[in-house]
Every structure is written in C-alpha cells, then in structure tokens.
Coordinates of C-alpha atoms in Angstrom, one line a residue:
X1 CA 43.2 -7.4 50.1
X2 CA 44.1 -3.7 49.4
X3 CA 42.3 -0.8 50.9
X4 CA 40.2 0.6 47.9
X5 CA 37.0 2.1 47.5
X6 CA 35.4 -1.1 47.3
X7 CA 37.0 -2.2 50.6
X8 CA 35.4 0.9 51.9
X9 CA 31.9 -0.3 51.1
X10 CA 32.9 -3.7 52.1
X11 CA 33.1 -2.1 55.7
X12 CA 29.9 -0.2 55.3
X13 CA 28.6 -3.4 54.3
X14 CA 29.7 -5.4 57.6
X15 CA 28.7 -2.6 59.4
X16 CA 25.2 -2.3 58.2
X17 CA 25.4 -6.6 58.6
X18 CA 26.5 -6.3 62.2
X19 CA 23.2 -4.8 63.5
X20 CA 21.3 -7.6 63.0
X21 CA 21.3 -11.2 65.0
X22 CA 19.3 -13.1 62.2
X23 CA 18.5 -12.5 58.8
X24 CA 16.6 -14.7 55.5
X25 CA 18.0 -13.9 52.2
X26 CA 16.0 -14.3 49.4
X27 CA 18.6 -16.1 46.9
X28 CA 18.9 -16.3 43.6
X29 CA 21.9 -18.1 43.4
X30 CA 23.3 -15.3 41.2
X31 CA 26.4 -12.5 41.7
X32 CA 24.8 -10.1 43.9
X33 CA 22.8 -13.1 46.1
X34 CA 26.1 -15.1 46.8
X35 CA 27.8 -12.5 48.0
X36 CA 25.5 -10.7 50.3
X37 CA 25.3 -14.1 51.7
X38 CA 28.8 -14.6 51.9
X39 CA 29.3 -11.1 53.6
X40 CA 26.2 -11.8 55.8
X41 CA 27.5 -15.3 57.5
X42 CA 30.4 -13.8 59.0
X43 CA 28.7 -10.8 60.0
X44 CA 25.6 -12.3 61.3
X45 CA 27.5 -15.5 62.9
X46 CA 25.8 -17.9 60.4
X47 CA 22.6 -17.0 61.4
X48 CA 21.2 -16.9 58.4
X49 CA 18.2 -18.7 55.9
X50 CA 18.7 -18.3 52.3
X51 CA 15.1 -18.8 50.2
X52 CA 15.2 -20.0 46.6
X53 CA 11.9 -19.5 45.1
X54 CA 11.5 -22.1 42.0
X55 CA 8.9 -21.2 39.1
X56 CA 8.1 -21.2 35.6
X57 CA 10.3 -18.2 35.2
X58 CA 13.4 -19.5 36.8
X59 CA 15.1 -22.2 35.3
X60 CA 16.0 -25.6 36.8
X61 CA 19.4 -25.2 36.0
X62 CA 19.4 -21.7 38.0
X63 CA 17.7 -24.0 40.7
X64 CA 20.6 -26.2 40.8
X65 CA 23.3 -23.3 41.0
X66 CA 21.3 -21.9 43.9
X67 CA 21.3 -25.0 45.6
X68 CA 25.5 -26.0 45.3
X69 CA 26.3 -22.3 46.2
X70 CA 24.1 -22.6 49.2
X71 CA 26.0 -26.2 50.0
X72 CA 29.2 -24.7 49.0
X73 CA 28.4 -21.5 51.9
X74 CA 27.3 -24.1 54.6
X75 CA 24.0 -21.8 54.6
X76 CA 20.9 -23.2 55.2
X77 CA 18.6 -22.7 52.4
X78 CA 14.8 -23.3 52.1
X79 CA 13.4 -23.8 48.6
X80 CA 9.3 -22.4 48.3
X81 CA 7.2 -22.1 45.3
X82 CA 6.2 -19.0 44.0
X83 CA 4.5 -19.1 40.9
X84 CA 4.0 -16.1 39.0
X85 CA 1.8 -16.9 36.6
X86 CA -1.1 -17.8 38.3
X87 CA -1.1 -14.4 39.8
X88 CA -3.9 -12.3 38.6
X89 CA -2.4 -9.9 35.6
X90 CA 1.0 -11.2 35.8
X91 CA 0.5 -13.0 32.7
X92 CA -1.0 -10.5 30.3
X93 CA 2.6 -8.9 30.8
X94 CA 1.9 -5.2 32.1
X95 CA 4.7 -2.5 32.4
X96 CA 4.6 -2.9 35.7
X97 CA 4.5 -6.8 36.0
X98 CA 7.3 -6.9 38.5
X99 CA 5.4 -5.2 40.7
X100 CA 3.2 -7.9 41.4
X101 CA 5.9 -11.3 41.3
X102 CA 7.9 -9.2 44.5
X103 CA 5.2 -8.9 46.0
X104 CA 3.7 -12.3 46.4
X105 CA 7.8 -13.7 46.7
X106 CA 8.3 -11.1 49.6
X107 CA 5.0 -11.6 50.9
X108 CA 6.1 -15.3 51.2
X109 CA 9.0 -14.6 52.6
X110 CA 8.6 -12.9 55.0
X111 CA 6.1 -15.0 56.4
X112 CA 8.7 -17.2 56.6
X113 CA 11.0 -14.4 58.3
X114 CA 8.4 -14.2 61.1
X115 CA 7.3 -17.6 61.4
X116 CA 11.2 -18.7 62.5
X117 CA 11.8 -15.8 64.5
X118 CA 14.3 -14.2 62.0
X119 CA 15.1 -10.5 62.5
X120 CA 15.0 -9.1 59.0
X121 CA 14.5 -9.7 55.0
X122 CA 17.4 -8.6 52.5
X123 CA 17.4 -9.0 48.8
X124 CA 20.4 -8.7 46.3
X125 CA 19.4 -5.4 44.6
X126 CA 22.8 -3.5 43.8
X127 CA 23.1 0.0 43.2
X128 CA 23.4 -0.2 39.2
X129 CA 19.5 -1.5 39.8
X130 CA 18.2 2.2 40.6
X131 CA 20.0 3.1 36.8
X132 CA 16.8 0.9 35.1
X133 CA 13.0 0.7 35.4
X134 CA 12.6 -1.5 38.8
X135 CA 8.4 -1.3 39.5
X136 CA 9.4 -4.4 42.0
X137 CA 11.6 -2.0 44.2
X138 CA 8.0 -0.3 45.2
X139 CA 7.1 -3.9 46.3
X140 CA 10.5 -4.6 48.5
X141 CA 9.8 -1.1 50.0
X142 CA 6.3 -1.9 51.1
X143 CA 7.2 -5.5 52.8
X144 CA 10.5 -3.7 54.3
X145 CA 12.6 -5.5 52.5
X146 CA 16.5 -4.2 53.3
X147 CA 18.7 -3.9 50.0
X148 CA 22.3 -3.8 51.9
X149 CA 24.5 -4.0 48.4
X150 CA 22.3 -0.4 47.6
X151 CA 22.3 0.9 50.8
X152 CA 26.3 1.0 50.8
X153 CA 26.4 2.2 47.2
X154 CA 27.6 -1.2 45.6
X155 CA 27.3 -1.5 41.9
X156 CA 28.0 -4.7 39.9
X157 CA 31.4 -4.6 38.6
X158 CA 32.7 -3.7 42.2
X159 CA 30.6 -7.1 43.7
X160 CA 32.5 -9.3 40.9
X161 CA 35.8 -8.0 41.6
X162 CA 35.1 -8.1 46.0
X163 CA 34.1 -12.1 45.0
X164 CA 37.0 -12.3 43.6
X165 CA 38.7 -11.6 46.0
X166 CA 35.9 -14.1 48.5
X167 CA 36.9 -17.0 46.0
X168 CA 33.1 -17.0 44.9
X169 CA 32.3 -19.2 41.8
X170 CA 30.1 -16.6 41.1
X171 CA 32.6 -13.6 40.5
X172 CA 32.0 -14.2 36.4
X173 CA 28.9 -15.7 36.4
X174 CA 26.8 -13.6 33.9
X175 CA 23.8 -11.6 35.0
X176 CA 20.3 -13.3 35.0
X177 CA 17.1 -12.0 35.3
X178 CA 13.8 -13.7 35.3
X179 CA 12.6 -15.4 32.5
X180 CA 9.7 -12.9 31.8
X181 CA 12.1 -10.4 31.1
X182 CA 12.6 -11.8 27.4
X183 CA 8.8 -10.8 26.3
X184 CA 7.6 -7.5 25.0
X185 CA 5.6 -5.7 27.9
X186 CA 1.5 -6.8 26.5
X187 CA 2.6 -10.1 25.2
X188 CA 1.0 -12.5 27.1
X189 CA 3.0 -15.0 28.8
X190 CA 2.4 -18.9 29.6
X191 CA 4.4 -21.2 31.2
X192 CA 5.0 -23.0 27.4
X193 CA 6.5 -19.7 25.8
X194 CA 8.2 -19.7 29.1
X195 CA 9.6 -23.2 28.9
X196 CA 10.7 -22.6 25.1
X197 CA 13.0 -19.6 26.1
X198 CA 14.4 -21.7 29.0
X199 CA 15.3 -24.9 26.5
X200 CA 16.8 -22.4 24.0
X201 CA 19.0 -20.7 26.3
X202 CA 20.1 -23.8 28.4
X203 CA 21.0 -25.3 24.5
X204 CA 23.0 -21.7 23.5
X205 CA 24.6 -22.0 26.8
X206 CA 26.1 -25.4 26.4
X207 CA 27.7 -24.2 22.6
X208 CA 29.6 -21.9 25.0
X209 CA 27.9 -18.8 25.2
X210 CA 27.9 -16.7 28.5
X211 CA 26.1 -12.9 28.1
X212 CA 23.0 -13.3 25.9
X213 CA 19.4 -13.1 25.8
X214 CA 16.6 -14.8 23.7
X215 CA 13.8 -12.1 23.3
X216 CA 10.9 -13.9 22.4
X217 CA 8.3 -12.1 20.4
X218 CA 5.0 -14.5 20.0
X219 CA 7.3 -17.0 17.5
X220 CA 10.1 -14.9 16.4
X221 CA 13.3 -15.5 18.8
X222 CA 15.8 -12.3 19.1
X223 CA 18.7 -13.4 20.0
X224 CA 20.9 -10.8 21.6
X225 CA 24.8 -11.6 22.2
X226 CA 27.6 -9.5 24.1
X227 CA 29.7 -8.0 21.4
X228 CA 32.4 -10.0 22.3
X229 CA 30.5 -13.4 20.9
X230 CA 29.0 -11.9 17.8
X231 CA 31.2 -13.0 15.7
X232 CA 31.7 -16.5 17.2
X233 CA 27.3 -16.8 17.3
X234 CA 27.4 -15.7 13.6
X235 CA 29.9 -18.1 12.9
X236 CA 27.8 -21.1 14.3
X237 CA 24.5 -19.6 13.2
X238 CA 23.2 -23.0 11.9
X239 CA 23.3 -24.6 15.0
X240 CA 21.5 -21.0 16.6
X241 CA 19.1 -21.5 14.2
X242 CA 18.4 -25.6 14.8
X243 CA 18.6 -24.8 18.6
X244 CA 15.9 -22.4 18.6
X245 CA 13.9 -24.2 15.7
X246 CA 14.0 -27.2 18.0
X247 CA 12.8 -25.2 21.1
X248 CA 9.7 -24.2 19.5
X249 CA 10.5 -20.6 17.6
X250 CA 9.3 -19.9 13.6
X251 CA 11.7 -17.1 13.1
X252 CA 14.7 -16.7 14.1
X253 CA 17.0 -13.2 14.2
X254 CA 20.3 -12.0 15.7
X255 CA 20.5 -8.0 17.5
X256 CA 22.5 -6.2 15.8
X257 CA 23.0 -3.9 18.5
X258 CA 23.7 -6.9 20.4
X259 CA 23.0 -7.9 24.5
X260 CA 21.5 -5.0 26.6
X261 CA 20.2 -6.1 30.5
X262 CA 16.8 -4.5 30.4
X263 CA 16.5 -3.9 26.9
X264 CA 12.8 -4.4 26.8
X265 CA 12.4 -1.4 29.0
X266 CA 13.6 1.0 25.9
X267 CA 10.2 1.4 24.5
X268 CA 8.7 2.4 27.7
X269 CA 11.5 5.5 27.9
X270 CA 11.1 6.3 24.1
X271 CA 7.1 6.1 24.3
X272 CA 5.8 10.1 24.9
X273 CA 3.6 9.3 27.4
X274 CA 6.9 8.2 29.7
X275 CA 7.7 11.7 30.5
X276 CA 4.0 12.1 31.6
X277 CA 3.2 12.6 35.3
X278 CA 1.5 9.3 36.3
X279 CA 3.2 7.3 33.8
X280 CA 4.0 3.9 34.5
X281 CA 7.9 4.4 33.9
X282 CA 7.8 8.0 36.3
X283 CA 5.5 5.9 39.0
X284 CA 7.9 3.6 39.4
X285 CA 11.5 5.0 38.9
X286 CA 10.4 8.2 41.5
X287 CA 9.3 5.5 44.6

C-alpha cells in the first residue's frame, strides 16, 4: 500500500481506533459502515458489536448486504427494530425529520452499548457529510455518538479507494441513504409510499442500474440517474415506465439534471427564509 494522504488518515484512523477496548457500530452495511468496521476489528482486537436497525425505510435487500458483510468480517452483529414511522412527527416529513430517526436509533443503541459493557458508540458519517444539511448530526452529538471517518478528515472517494485496497465488496457499492430521503420535506410518508419506492428501486436495480434515485412526489415518480446511465435508462424507458407503473406510481418522469445525493435539500437552501437566523437549514448545519 503506498504512503499517500489517505494512508495518513488511515493512521489517524487506527490511532483514534486504538484508544478504545470495545466499541458497537451502528451498521448500515454500506461504504462508509464496512470500512470503519474493517478498520475497527484490528484496531480494537475484534471487540466489536455491529447493530443493523431494520425498518420501513431500509430495504430488505440492504438488510441482507448488512448481514453477509457482517458474516464476511467475522463481526458479531445484532439486528434491532427501529421504526421510524411510528415516531411522533416523523411522518408528516419535517425539514428536520432526521433529527428525530437518530435519535430514537442512537437512543437504542446505546442502550445496548451500556447494557454489554461496550466502551463507546461510532457511526459511519464521513467528512463529505458536513458539505449537506445533516439535522441528525445534532442527534449523534447529544447521545455522544463518535464519527471516527470525520474526525480524521475522511471523505468518500478516499474510503472507496482505502477498501480497495481492504478487498471490501463494498469499495463500488453506490451510496444509500434512507428511504425517506426520496419524499419532498411536508409530504407525508407511510410505510405503503415507502414500500412502493423500495419495489421500484429493487426492480431498476436488477435492469442494471447502480447510482439512482426514485423521488416520489404523492404519485409522480422522479427518477434521477448518474449521467453515465442516462442514455442507457432512456433507452429502456418502457420497461422504467412498467417498473414503476407496477410499483404503484401514476406518473412517471426522468431528471434531466440527473442523480444528486441530497437533492431534496435544494429547496431548503434556495427558500429565503434559509439565510434567516433560526432557520431550520442554519439550526442545523451550525451544530
């Protein structure tokens, strides 16, 4: 492995890792969860729980990544419930709707953290995650949740290329976030809209597709695809269209401007009351 700047925060990394005798990882299963993980069993000496937490807004099939990555590690893992929608609000789909899914997850987990006798809670934030509107952040900060990938300055691109070099199945895997993200902030969600955008992905997945979103607004999908597969998801449109038709959408439209992680967040920036002191976006970004 050459000695780059990633390397360097590799070492920072082990560093940070190396203080600690125990630690529960809350895993997603996803880049920046495997590879903390990775980092942290040799670090830590394999003292180490990872903890999935299944819901409406995390797809079985995420589920089932989580749990061969965790086999593949030789990590134990724990899988809890954490159900998002039945938390009060959480469903009418506020600006700051992250805020309260991390934390009733971190809430849960670290009971769990203290209950076994584990010395600390991390979480797979990378540095590219303070770039975006993050209200859960507040919520990691208040349980003292760690965030080692941030702490050492970590982005995304430089985690893909370090598990790489780790052999990590997960070095390519494209980024996920929950399956709330694809509403409109006030659109209230239920676990059926929720379960439409999860059949209609899983089916555009399987024709091949690797970076895209399905923005669901009430029943008009928004499909948004990397530039790279525009052409190829113009091409096969018709079966785009009977995919989604099937899942449940009326209306059915491709981005032009094509797949942007966090792309919901745009109206909160371009809204004039986001430059406001007090505003949601400013509360937030300035924790």
């Amino acid at each position: 492995m050459k000695h780059t700047k990633e390397m360097n925060k590799l070492d920072d990394l082990r560093s940070m890792l190396n203080q600690y005798h125990s630690a529960v990882i809350a895993f997603s299963g996803g880049v920046d969860s495997t590879f903390l993980a990775r980092v942290a069993k040799e670090s830590i000496n394999g003292n180490l729980l990872l903890v999935t937490a299944t819901s409406s807004t995390y797809p079985f099939y995420e589920l089932d990544d989580a749990k061969k990555i965790a086999a593949l590690l030789k990590i134990k893992h724990k899988i809890i419930v954490s159900e998002e929608i039945e938390i009060p609000g959480f469903s009418n789909n506020p600006p700051d709707r992250c805020y309260y899914c991390k934390s009733e997850l971190f809430r849960k987990i670290k009971y769990i953290a203290e209950q076994e006798n584990y010395d600390v809670v991390f979480d797979g934030s990378n540095a590219d995650d303070l770039n975006d509107f993050r209200p859960g952040r507040k919520a990691l900060k208040e349980k003292g949740i760690l965030s080692p990938l941030v702490e050492v300055g970590l982005n995304k691109e430089e985690i893909r290329e370090l598990s790489r070099e780790f052999n990590l199945p997960t070095a390519d895997k494209p980024a996920y976030a929950c399956l709330a993200s694809r509403f409109p902030y006030g659109e209230k969600i239920t676990k059926e809209k929720l379960d439409r955008v999860a059949l209609a992905e899983k089916e555009i997945r399987s024709l091949g597709f690797k970076t895209f979103r399905v923005r669901s607004h009430e029943n008009l999908a928004r499909l948004e695809f990397d530039h790279n597969e525009m052409d190829e998801a113009w091409i096969v449109r018709n079966k785009l269209i009977s995919v989604c038709e099937e899942a449940g959408f009326v209306f059915i439209t491709m981005d032009l401007k094509g797949f942007k992680s966090g792309s919901m967040n745009i109206i909160l920036k371009d809204q004039n009351s986001a430059n406001k002191p007090g505003s949601v976006y400013q509360r937030y970004n300035q924790e």
